PDB file of C-alpha atoms in Angstrom:
ATOM      1  CA  MET A   1      85.162  78.510 291.634  1.00 79.00           C
ATOM      2  CA  ASN A   2      81.716  79.466 290.383  1.00 91.00           C
ATOM      3  CA  PRO A   3      80.456  78.496 286.845  1.00 94.00           C
ATOM      4  CA  THR A   4      81.703  81.764 285.297  1.00 94.00           C
ATOM      5  CA  GLU A   5      85.173  81.503 286.855  1.00 92.00           C
ATOM      6  CA  LYS A   6      85.406  77.914 285.618  1.00 93.00           C
ATOM      7  CA  ALA A   7      84.276  78.955 282.162  1.00 94.00           C
ATOM      8  CA  LEU A   8      86.857  81.787 282.054  1.00 94.00           C
ATOM      9  CA  TRP A   9      89.615  79.426 283.085  1.00 91.00           C
ATOM     10  CA  PHE A  10      88.572  76.882 280.464  1.00 93.00           C
ATOM     11  CA  VAL A  11      88.379  79.430 277.659  1.00 92.00           C
ATOM     12  CA  GLU A  12      91.721  81.047 278.469  1.00 91.00           C
ATOM     13  CA  SER A  13      93.468  77.669 278.824  1.00 86.00           C
ATOM     14  CA  HIS A  14      92.036  76.241 275.593  1.00 90.00           C
ATOM     15  CA  LEU A  15      92.120  79.447 273.509  1.00 88.00           C
ATOM     16  CA  PRO A  16      93.800  77.973 270.397  1.00 82.00           C
ATOM     17  CA  GLU A  17      91.648  74.859 270.393  1.00 86.00           C
ATOM     18  CA  ALA A  18      88.328  74.030 268.754  1.00 85.00           C
ATOM     19  CA  VAL A  19      86.053  74.447 271.810  1.00 89.00           C
ATOM     20  CA  SER A  20      82.256  74.242 271.798  1.00 93.00           C
ATOM     21  CA  LEU A  21      79.728  75.596 274.265  1.00 95.00           C
ATOM     22  CA  ASP A  22      79.068  71.992 275.358  1.00 95.00           C
ATOM     23  CA  ASP A  23      82.807  71.780 276.314  1.00 94.00           C
ATOM     24  CA  VAL A  24      82.582  74.983 278.361  1.00 95.00           C
ATOM     25  CA  ALA A  25      79.440  73.856 280.054  1.00 94.00           C
ATOM     26  CA  GLN A  26      80.885  70.499 280.927  1.00 94.00           C
ATOM     27  CA  SER A  27      83.952  72.114 282.430  1.00 93.00           C
ATOM     28  CA  SER A  28      81.742  74.381 284.491  1.00 92.00           C
ATOM     29  CA  GLY A  29      79.604  71.542 285.824  1.00 91.00           C
ATOM     30  CA  VAL A  30      76.299  73.090 284.656  1.00 93.00           C
ATOM     31  CA  SER A  31      73.985  73.060 281.569  1.00 94.00           C
ATOM     32  CA  ARG A  32      74.536  75.030 278.394  1.00 93.00           C
ATOM     33  CA  PHE A  33      71.716  77.389 279.339  1.00 94.00           C
ATOM     34  CA  HIS A  34      73.017  77.820 282.905  1.00 95.00           C
ATOM     35  CA  VAL A  35      76.575  78.720 281.841  1.00 95.00           C
ATOM     36  CA  THR A  36      75.319  81.054 279.134  1.00 95.00           C
ATOM     37  CA  ARG A  37      73.066  82.919 281.659  1.00 94.00           C
ATOM     38  CA  ALA A  38      75.668  82.931 284.398  1.00 94.00           C
ATOM     39  CA  PHE A  39      78.474  84.141 282.152  1.00 94.00           C
ATOM     40  CA  GLY A  40      76.322  86.885 280.786  1.00 93.00           C
ATOM     41  CA  ALA A  41      75.174  88.046 284.207  1.00 91.00           C
ATOM     42  CA  ALA A  42      78.787  88.166 285.495  1.00 91.00           C
ATOM     43  CA  THR A  43      80.575  89.643 282.456  1.00 91.00           C
ATOM     44  CA  GLY A  44      78.056  91.267 280.170  1.00 90.00           C
ATOM     45  CA  ARG A  45      79.278  89.076 277.357  1.00 92.00           C
ATOM     46  CA  SER A  46      78.303  85.739 275.773  1.00 94.00           C
ATOM     47  CA  VAL A  47      80.642  82.799 276.316  1.00 95.00           C
ATOM     48  CA  MET A  48      81.392  82.154 272.674  1.00 94.00           C
ATOM     49  CA  GLY A  49      81.521  85.862 271.803  1.00 93.00           C
ATOM     50  CA  TYR A  50      84.117  86.362 274.454  1.00 94.00           C
ATOM     51  CA  MET A  51      86.125  83.438 273.195  1.00 94.00           C
ATOM     52  CA  ARG A  52      85.900  84.796 269.556  1.00 94.00           C
ATOM     53  CA  SER A  53      86.988  88.299 270.745  1.00 95.00           C
ATOM     54  CA  ARG A  54      89.865  86.892 272.801  1.00 95.00           C
ATOM     55  CA  ARG A  55      91.146  84.831 269.812  1.00 95.00           C
ATOM     56  CA  LEU A  56      90.964  87.873 267.531  1.00 96.00           C
ATOM     57  CA  THR A  57      92.790  90.017 270.129  1.00 96.00           C
ATOM     58  CA  GLU A  58      95.621  87.503 270.283  1.00 94.00           C
ATOM     59  CA  ALA A  59      95.652  87.291 266.521  1.00 96.00           C
ATOM     60  CA  ALA A  60      95.973  91.094 266.295  1.00 97.00           C
ATOM     61  CA  ARG A  61      98.945  90.920 268.609  1.00 95.00           C
ATOM     62  CA  LYS A  62     100.680  88.358 266.377  1.00 95.00           C
ATOM     63  CA  LEU A  63      99.991  90.538 263.340  1.00 96.00           C
ATOM     64  CA  ALA A  64     101.176  93.757 264.946  1.00 96.00           C
ATOM     65  CA  GLY A  65     104.323  91.870 265.921  1.00 95.00           C
ATOM     66  CA  GLY A  66     105.020  91.094 262.236  1.00 93.00           C
ATOM     67  CA  ALA A  67     103.579  87.570 261.706  1.00 92.00           C
ATOM     68  CA  PRO A  68     104.734  86.604 258.182  1.00 90.00           C
ATOM     69  CA  ASP A  69     101.727  84.422 257.273  1.00 92.00           C
ATOM     70  CA  ILE A  70      98.200  85.758 257.845  1.00 94.00           C
ATOM     71  CA  LEU A  71      96.624  82.422 256.947  1.00 95.00           C
ATOM     72  CA  SER A  72      98.537  80.720 259.795  1.00 94.00           C
ATOM     73  CA  VAL A  73      97.287  83.358 262.233  1.00 95.00           C
ATOM     74  CA  ALA A  74      93.758  82.819 260.887  1.00 95.00           C
ATOM     75  CA  LEU A  75      93.993  79.037 261.446  1.00 93.00           C
ATOM     76  CA  ASP A  76      95.375  79.522 264.976  1.00 90.00           C
ATOM     77  CA  ALA A  77      92.395  81.805 265.743  1.00 92.00           C
ATOM     78  CA  GLY A  78      89.927  79.069 264.580  1.00 90.00           C
ATOM     79  CA  TYR A  79      89.142  80.297 261.076  1.00 92.00           C
ATOM     80  CA  ASN A  80      89.366  77.960 258.122  1.00 91.00           C
ATOM     81  CA  SER A  81      90.069  80.616 255.503  1.00 94.00           C
ATOM     82  CA  HIS A  82      91.701  84.023 255.020  1.00 94.00           C
ATOM     83  CA  GLU A  83      88.347  85.470 253.947  1.00 95.00           C
ATOM     84  CA  ALA A  84      86.389  84.338 257.005  1.00 95.00           C
ATOM     85  CA  PHE A  85      89.137  85.582 259.334  1.00 96.00           C
ATOM     86  CA  THR A  86      89.296  88.989 257.550  1.00 96.00           C
ATOM     87  CA  ARG A  87      85.513  89.413 257.919  1.00 96.00           C
ATOM     88  CA  ALA A  88      85.596  88.624 261.603  1.00 96.00           C
ATOM     89  CA  PHE A  89      88.628  90.774 262.147  1.00 97.00           C
ATOM     90  CA  ARG A  90      87.069  93.738 260.373  1.00 96.00           C
ATOM     91  CA  ASP A  91      83.816  93.309 262.374  1.00 95.00           C
ATOM     92  CA  GLN A  92      85.703  93.539 265.673  1.00 94.00           C
ATOM     93  CA  PHE A  93      88.417  96.075 264.865  1.00 96.00           C
ATOM     94  CA  ASP A  94      87.071  98.044 261.906  1.00 95.00           C
ATOM     95  CA  THR A  95      90.300  97.424 260.016  1.00 96.00           C
ATOM     96  CA  THR A  96      92.005  94.567 258.151  1.00 96.00           C
ATOM     97  CA  PRO A  97      94.644  92.109 259.231  1.00 96.00           C
ATOM     98  CA  GLU A  98      96.963  93.351 256.471  1.00 96.00           C
ATOM     99  CA  LEU A  99      96.759  96.907 257.691  1.00 95.00           C
ATOM    100  CA  VAL A 100      97.511  95.972 261.313  1.00 96.00           C
ATOM    101  CA  ARG A 101     100.521  93.926 260.264  1.00 95.00           C
ATOM    102  CA  ALA A 102     101.765  96.745 257.981  1.00 95.00           C
ATOM    103  CA  GLN A 103     101.379  99.402 260.714  1.00 94.00           C
ATOM    104  CA  GLY A 104     102.868  97.173 263.417  1.00 95.00           C
ATOM    105  CA  THR A 105     100.768  98.718 266.188  1.00 94.00           C
ATOM    106  CA  LEU A 106      97.721  97.891 268.281  1.00 95.00           C
ATOM    107  CA  ASP A 107      96.790 101.507 268.800  1.00 93.00           C
ATOM    108  CA  ASN A 108      93.020 102.352 268.353  1.00 90.00           C
ATOM    109  CA  LEU A 109      92.051  98.618 268.323  1.00 94.00           C
ATOM    110  CA  ASP A 110      89.235  97.505 270.628  1.00 90.00           C
ATOM    111  CA  LEU A 111      91.197  94.651 272.273  1.00 94.00           C
ATOM    112  CA  VAL A 112      89.485  92.263 274.641  1.00 92.00           C
ATOM    113  CA  GLU A 113      91.750  91.336 277.467  1.00 91.00           C
ATOM    114  CA  PRO A 114      91.172  88.353 279.830  1.00 91.00           C
ATOM    115  CA  ILE A 115      88.450  89.026 282.322  1.00 88.00           C
ATOM    116  CA  LEU A 116      89.484  88.749 285.955  1.00 81.00           C
ATOM    117  CA  MET A 117      86.548  87.871 288.200  1.00 74.00           C
ATOM    118  CA  ASN A 118      85.932  90.273 291.109  1.00 69.00           C
ATOM    119  CA  GLN A 119      84.167  88.598 294.009  1.00 66.00           C
ATOM    120  CA  SER A 120      83.030  91.960 295.280  1.00 67.00           C
ATOM    121  CA  VAL A 121      80.349  92.074 292.576  1.00 72.00           C
ATOM    122  CA  LEU A 122      78.524  89.171 294.370  1.00 75.00           C
ATOM    123  CA  ALA A 123      75.849  90.589 296.560  1.00 71.00           C
ATOM    124  CA  SER A 124      74.840  89.084 299.871  1.00 82.00           C
ATOM    125  CA  LEU A 125      71.692  87.259 299.063  1.00 90.00           C
ATOM    126  CA  GLU A 126      68.635  86.642 301.230  1.00 93.00           C
ATOM    127  CA  PRO A 127      67.425  83.007 301.065  1.00 95.00           C
ATOM    128  CA  PRO A 128      64.681  82.702 298.460  1.00 97.00           C
ATOM    129  CA  ARG A 129      61.188  81.596 299.108  1.00 97.00           C
ATOM    130  CA  PHE A 130      59.626  78.982 296.768  1.00 98.00           C
ATOM    131  CA  GLU A 131      56.342  79.414 295.087  1.00 97.00           C
ATOM    132  CA  THR A 132      54.358  77.593 292.401  1.00 97.00           C
ATOM    133  CA  SER A 133      52.941  80.297 290.122  1.00 95.00           C
ATOM    134  CA  ARG A 134      49.477  80.166 288.639  1.00 95.00           C
ATOM    135  CA  PRO A 135      49.348  80.442 284.843  1.00 97.00           C
ATOM    136  CA  PHE A 136      48.962  84.024 283.650  1.00 97.00           C
ATOM    137  CA  LEU A 137      49.227  86.247 280.553  1.00 98.00           C
ATOM    138  CA  ILE A 138      51.674  89.121 280.007  1.00 98.00           C
ATOM    139  CA  ALA A 139      51.328  91.852 277.322  1.00 98.00           C
ATOM    140  CA  GLY A 140      54.002  94.461 276.731  1.00 98.00           C
ATOM    141  CA  LEU A 141      56.750  95.842 274.632  1.00 97.00           C
ATOM    142  CA  GLY A 142      59.280  93.270 273.587  1.00 97.00           C
ATOM    143  CA  GLU A 143      62.878  93.640 272.394  1.00 97.00           C
ATOM    144  CA  ARG A 144      65.667  91.154 271.643  1.00 97.00           C
ATOM    145  CA  TYR A 145      68.942  91.713 273.452  1.00 95.00           C
ATOM    146  CA  SER A 146      72.455  90.310 273.473  1.00 92.00           C
ATOM    147  CA  CYS A 147      74.574  90.335 276.649  1.00 88.00           C
ATOM    148  CA  GLU A 148      76.253  93.424 275.274  1.00 86.00           C
ATOM    149  CA  THR A 149      73.091  95.380 274.405  1.00 90.00           C
ATOM    150  CA  SER A 150      70.931  94.655 277.486  1.00 89.00           C
ATOM    151  CA  ALA A 151      71.975  97.962 279.052  1.00 85.00           C
ATOM    152  CA  ALA A 152      69.219  99.481 276.896  1.00 91.00           C
ATOM    153  CA  ILE A 153      66.440  97.779 278.892  1.00 93.00           C
ATOM    154  CA  PRO A 154      65.749 100.934 281.036  1.00 91.00           C
ATOM    155  CA  MET A 155      64.941 102.826 277.849  1.00 92.00           C
ATOM    156  CA  GLN A 156      62.516 100.062 276.900  1.00 95.00           C
ATOM    157  CA  TRP A 157      60.687 100.622 280.193  1.00 95.00           C
ATOM    158  CA  GLN A 158      60.503 104.321 279.497  1.00 91.00           C
ATOM    159  CA  ARG A 159      58.859 103.558 276.161  1.00 94.00           C
ATOM    160  CA  PHE A 160      56.446 101.217 277.823  1.00 95.00           C
ATOM    161  CA  GLY A 161      55.428 103.633 280.621  1.00 93.00           C
ATOM    162  CA  PRO A 162      52.615 105.411 278.708  1.00 93.00           C
ATOM    163  CA  TYR A 163      50.942 102.051 278.035  1.00 95.00           C
ATOM    164  CA  ILE A 164      50.545 101.179 281.681  1.00 95.00           C
ATOM    165  CA  GLY A 165      46.897 101.639 282.726  1.00 94.00           C
ATOM    166  CA  ASN A 166      45.819 101.839 279.111  1.00 95.00           C
ATOM    167  CA  ILE A 167      46.066  98.230 277.860  1.00 96.00           C
ATOM    168  CA  PRO A 168      42.826  96.373 277.111  1.00 96.00           C
ATOM    169  CA  GLY A 169      42.211  93.641 279.714  1.00 96.00           C
ATOM    170  CA  GLU A 170      45.001  94.893 282.084  1.00 97.00           C
ATOM    171  CA  THR A 171      44.645  93.496 285.596  1.00 96.00           C
ATOM    172  CA  GLY A 172      46.324  94.368 288.886  1.00 93.00           C
ATOM    173  CA  ASP A 173      48.992  96.917 289.712  1.00 94.00           C
ATOM    174  CA  VAL A 174      52.110  94.841 289.086  1.00 96.00           C
ATOM    175  CA  ALA A 175      54.576  95.160 286.202  1.00 97.00           C
ATOM    176  CA  TYR A 176      56.754  92.340 284.873  1.00 98.00           C
ATOM    177  CA  GLY A 177      60.041  92.126 283.025  1.00 98.00           C
ATOM    178  CA  VAL A 178      59.920  88.721 281.385  1.00 98.00           C
ATOM    179  CA  CYS A 179      62.885  86.904 279.821  1.00 97.00           C
ATOM    180  CA  VAL A 180      62.097  84.200 277.182  1.00 97.00           C
ATOM    181  CA  ASN A 181      63.610  82.594 274.103  1.00 96.00           C
ATOM    182  CA  GLY A 182      67.186  82.516 275.334  1.00 94.00           C
ATOM    183  CA  ASP A 183      69.804  80.998 273.057  1.00 93.00           C
ATOM    184  CA  ASP A 184      73.343  79.743 273.242  1.00 90.00           C
ATOM    185  CA  ALA A 185      74.723  83.103 272.218  1.00 90.00           C
ATOM    186  CA  GLY A 186      73.179  84.737 275.279  1.00 91.00           C
ATOM    187  CA  ASN A 187      70.450  86.506 273.388  1.00 94.00           C
ATOM    188  CA  ILE A 188      67.002  86.861 274.990  1.00 96.00           C
ATOM    189  CA  ASP A 189      63.622  88.408 274.345  1.00 97.00           C
ATOM    190  CA  TYR A 190      62.745  90.778 277.126  1.00 97.00           C
ATOM    191  CA  ILE A 191      59.114  91.892 277.567  1.00 98.00           C
ATOM    192  CA  ALA A 192      58.340  94.880 279.731  1.00 97.00           C
ATOM    193  CA  GLY A 193      54.652  94.242 280.468  1.00 98.00           C
ATOM    194  CA  VAL A 194      51.641  93.843 282.710  1.00 98.00           C
ATOM    195  CA  GLU A 195      49.203  91.041 283.302  1.00 98.00           C
ATOM    196  CA  VAL A 196      46.099  90.865 281.097  1.00 98.00           C
ATOM    197  CA  SER A 197      42.974  88.795 281.196  1.00 97.00           C
ATOM    198  CA  ASP A 198      43.202  87.836 277.513  1.00 96.00           C
ATOM    199  CA  PHE A 199      45.032  88.760 274.254  1.00 97.00           C
ATOM    200  CA  SER A 200      42.028  89.436 272.072  1.00 94.00           C
ATOM    201  CA  ASP A 201      41.998  93.279 271.942  1.00 93.00           C
ATOM    202  CA  LEU A 202      45.649  94.183 272.272  1.00 95.00           C
ATOM    203  CA  PRO A 203      47.354  96.736 269.984  1.00 94.00           C
ATOM    204  CA  LYS A 204      49.470  94.994 267.322  1.00 94.00           C
ATOM    205  CA  GLU A 205      52.725  96.413 268.584  1.00 95.00           C
ATOM    206  CA  LEU A 206      52.474  94.600 271.941  1.00 97.00           C
ATOM    207  CA  SER A 207      54.187  91.283 272.535  1.00 97.00           C
ATOM    208  CA  ARG A 208      52.381  88.388 274.281  1.00 97.00           C
ATOM    209  CA  VAL A 209      53.783  85.840 276.722  1.00 97.00           C
ATOM    210  CA  ARG A 210      51.997  82.936 278.440  1.00 97.00           C
ATOM    211  CA  VAL A 211      53.577  82.159 281.795  1.00 97.00           C
ATOM    212  CA  PRO A 212      52.616  78.589 282.763  1.00 96.00           C
ATOM    213  CA  ALA A 213      52.130  77.163 286.246  1.00 97.00           C
ATOM    214  CA  GLN A 214      55.638  76.602 287.451  1.00 97.00           C
ATOM    215  CA  LYS A 215      57.771  76.227 290.593  1.00 98.00           C
ATOM    216  CA  TYR A 216      59.984  79.310 291.171  1.00 98.00           C
ATOM    217  CA  ALA A 217      62.705  80.376 293.494  1.00 98.00           C
ATOM    218  CA  VAL A 218      61.823  83.969 294.414  1.00 98.00           C
ATOM    219  CA  PHE A 219      64.555  86.392 295.419  1.00 98.00           C
ATOM    220  CA  ALA A 220      64.115  89.856 296.916  1.00 97.00           C
ATOM    221  CA  HIS A 221      66.205  92.669 295.476  1.00 95.00           C
ATOM    222  CA  ARG A 222      65.819  95.502 297.954  1.00 93.00           C
ATOM    223  CA  GLU A 223      68.524  97.863 296.660  1.00 91.00           C
ATOM    224  CA  HIS A 224      68.268 100.448 293.890  1.00 92.00           C
ATOM    225  CA  ILE A 225      67.292  99.006 290.494  1.00 92.00           C
ATOM    226  CA  SER A 226      70.762  99.933 289.113  1.00 88.00           C
ATOM    227  CA  THR A 227      72.384  97.172 291.167  1.00 88.00           C
ATOM    228  CA  ILE A 228      70.096  94.353 289.977  1.00 92.00           C
ATOM    229  CA  ARG A 229      72.857  92.789 287.886  1.00 89.00           C
ATOM    230  CA  ARG A 230      74.828  91.988 291.108  1.00 90.00           C
ATOM    231  CA  THR A 231      71.813  90.096 292.473  1.00 93.00           C
ATOM    232  CA  VAL A 232      71.292  88.262 289.184  1.00 94.00           C
ATOM    233  CA  ASN A 233      74.996  87.453 289.047  1.00 93.00           C
ATOM    234  CA  THR A 234      74.861  86.053 292.569  1.00 94.00           C
ATOM    235  CA  ILE A 235      71.859  83.884 291.824  1.00 96.00           C
ATOM    236  CA  TRP A 236      73.401  82.304 288.755  1.00 95.00           C
ATOM    237  CA  ASN A 237      76.972  82.004 289.922  1.00 94.00           C
ATOM    238  CA  LYS A 238      76.674  81.426 293.643  1.00 93.00           C
ATOM    239  CA  TRP A 239      73.277  80.377 294.829  1.00 95.00           C
ATOM    240  CA  LEU A 240      72.112  78.128 292.042  1.00 95.00           C
ATOM    241  CA  PRO A 241      75.259  75.946 291.794  1.00 93.00           C
ATOM    242  CA  ALA A 242      75.254  75.391 295.526  1.00 93.00           C
ATOM    243  CA  SER A 243      71.508  74.870 295.931  1.00 95.00           C
ATOM    244  CA  GLY A 244      71.110  71.516 294.205  1.00 93.00           C
ATOM    245  CA  HIS A 245      68.248  72.935 292.077  1.00 96.00           C
ATOM    246  CA  GLU A 246      68.134  72.702 288.315  1.00 94.00           C
ATOM    247  CA  ILE A 247      66.700  75.386 285.977  1.00 94.00           C
ATOM    248  CA  ALA A 248      63.399  74.559 284.401  1.00 95.00           C
ATOM    249  CA  ASP A 249      62.484  75.447 280.826  1.00 94.00           C
ATOM    250  CA  ALA A 250      60.088  78.351 281.620  1.00 96.00           C
ATOM    251  CA  PRO A 251      60.136  82.115 281.585  1.00 97.00           C
ATOM    252  CA  GLU A 252      62.089  83.948 284.291  1.00 97.00           C
ATOM    253  CA  PHE A 253      60.883  87.352 285.292  1.00 98.00           C
ATOM    254  CA  GLU A 254      61.245  90.449 287.471  1.00 98.00           C
ATOM    255  CA  ARG A 255      58.090  91.400 289.425  1.00 98.00           C
ATOM    256  CA  TYR A 256      57.597  95.127 290.172  1.00 97.00           C
ATOM    257  CA  GLY A 257      54.947  95.591 292.853  1.00 96.00           C
ATOM    258  CA  PRO A 258      53.254  98.848 293.801  1.00 95.00           C
ATOM    259  CA  GLU A 259      56.054  99.604 296.257  1.00 95.00           C
ATOM    260  CA  PHE A 260      58.494 100.067 293.371  1.00 94.00           C
ATOM    261  CA  ASP A 261      58.926 103.690 292.252  1.00 91.00           C
ATOM    262  CA  PRO A 262      59.893 103.764 288.559  1.00 87.00           C
ATOM    263  CA  ARG A 263      60.766 107.449 288.843  1.00 83.00           C
ATOM    264  CA  THR A 264      63.502 106.960 291.448  1.00 88.00           C
ATOM    265  CA  GLY A 265      64.340 103.211 290.957  1.00 91.00           C
ATOM    266  CA  ASN A 266      63.767 102.609 294.646  1.00 93.00           C
ATOM    267  CA  GLY A 267      61.291 100.349 296.453  1.00 95.00           C
ATOM    268  CA  GLY A 268      62.680  96.899 295.519  1.00 95.00           C
ATOM    269  CA  LEU A 269      61.451  94.120 293.282  1.00 97.00           C
ATOM    270  CA  GLU A 270      61.433  90.310 293.068  1.00 98.00           C
ATOM    271  CA  ILE A 271      63.356  88.065 290.712  1.00 98.00           C
ATOM    272  CA  TRP A 272      61.587  84.775 289.877  1.00 98.00           C
ATOM    273  CA  ILE A 273      63.825  81.913 288.680  1.00 98.00           C
ATOM    274  CA  PRO A 274      62.109  78.758 287.296  1.00 98.00           C
ATOM    275  CA  VAL A 275      63.415  75.549 288.936  1.00 97.00           C
ATOM    276  CA  LYS A 276      62.460  71.951 288.464  1.00 95.00           C
ATOM    277  CA  ALA A 277      60.000  70.564 291.021  1.00 86.00           C
TER     278      ALA A 277
END
């Protein structure tokens, strides 16, 4: 079982219990950051967000079945009050627990069922090469994404396109998609950018990232850009746990060389994962 499969098993088998991200990480045999990144790559969801949605789904089933006491359902779902449970329930289902119980149906509710892992999503992966990067500067458009909203990254690249070749201090003919500031909820800052010589004359709307000298495992993604999630999933859920390497606290990034064609999505790219030396 890979880290995501272990996390899914642990969540489903401990659904009514008070479980933390540390508990899930320990059960998966990896760090909090690793399990967060691996789970997001494989499922498109955050670990704790998935657990919350699963608990609320099971709560909705109890209510639709005529549960007599909403507070008991709330407590079973991990909420300490009727009010907190109602807020979370409304956020997920756009209705109230009382109404679901009164109607006795789950129709039109956005239920989250248990995720069954499909091994076919794991790509065959070429062995990586290892490089120690020089320090460099990236300037570009930045956005913060959750696991669920990261599908909007291609639109971010479209917005960044007109900047390429027109940024003060821009160097080289390589573009970068840099991931920084990840948190336990699976949120990241993603910067679509280019290398620059300095930050002094940049337009105020551009984000800035300093990439330090760092050892990286470098993976080739040769297929169409639309399949990149399979490669990322394989790195985090298959290669990394078996490799003996640990993730370093540094930016990870995609490197788009001149061979990549942004109009067609073909040409390939590299995925650079920071590892401890």
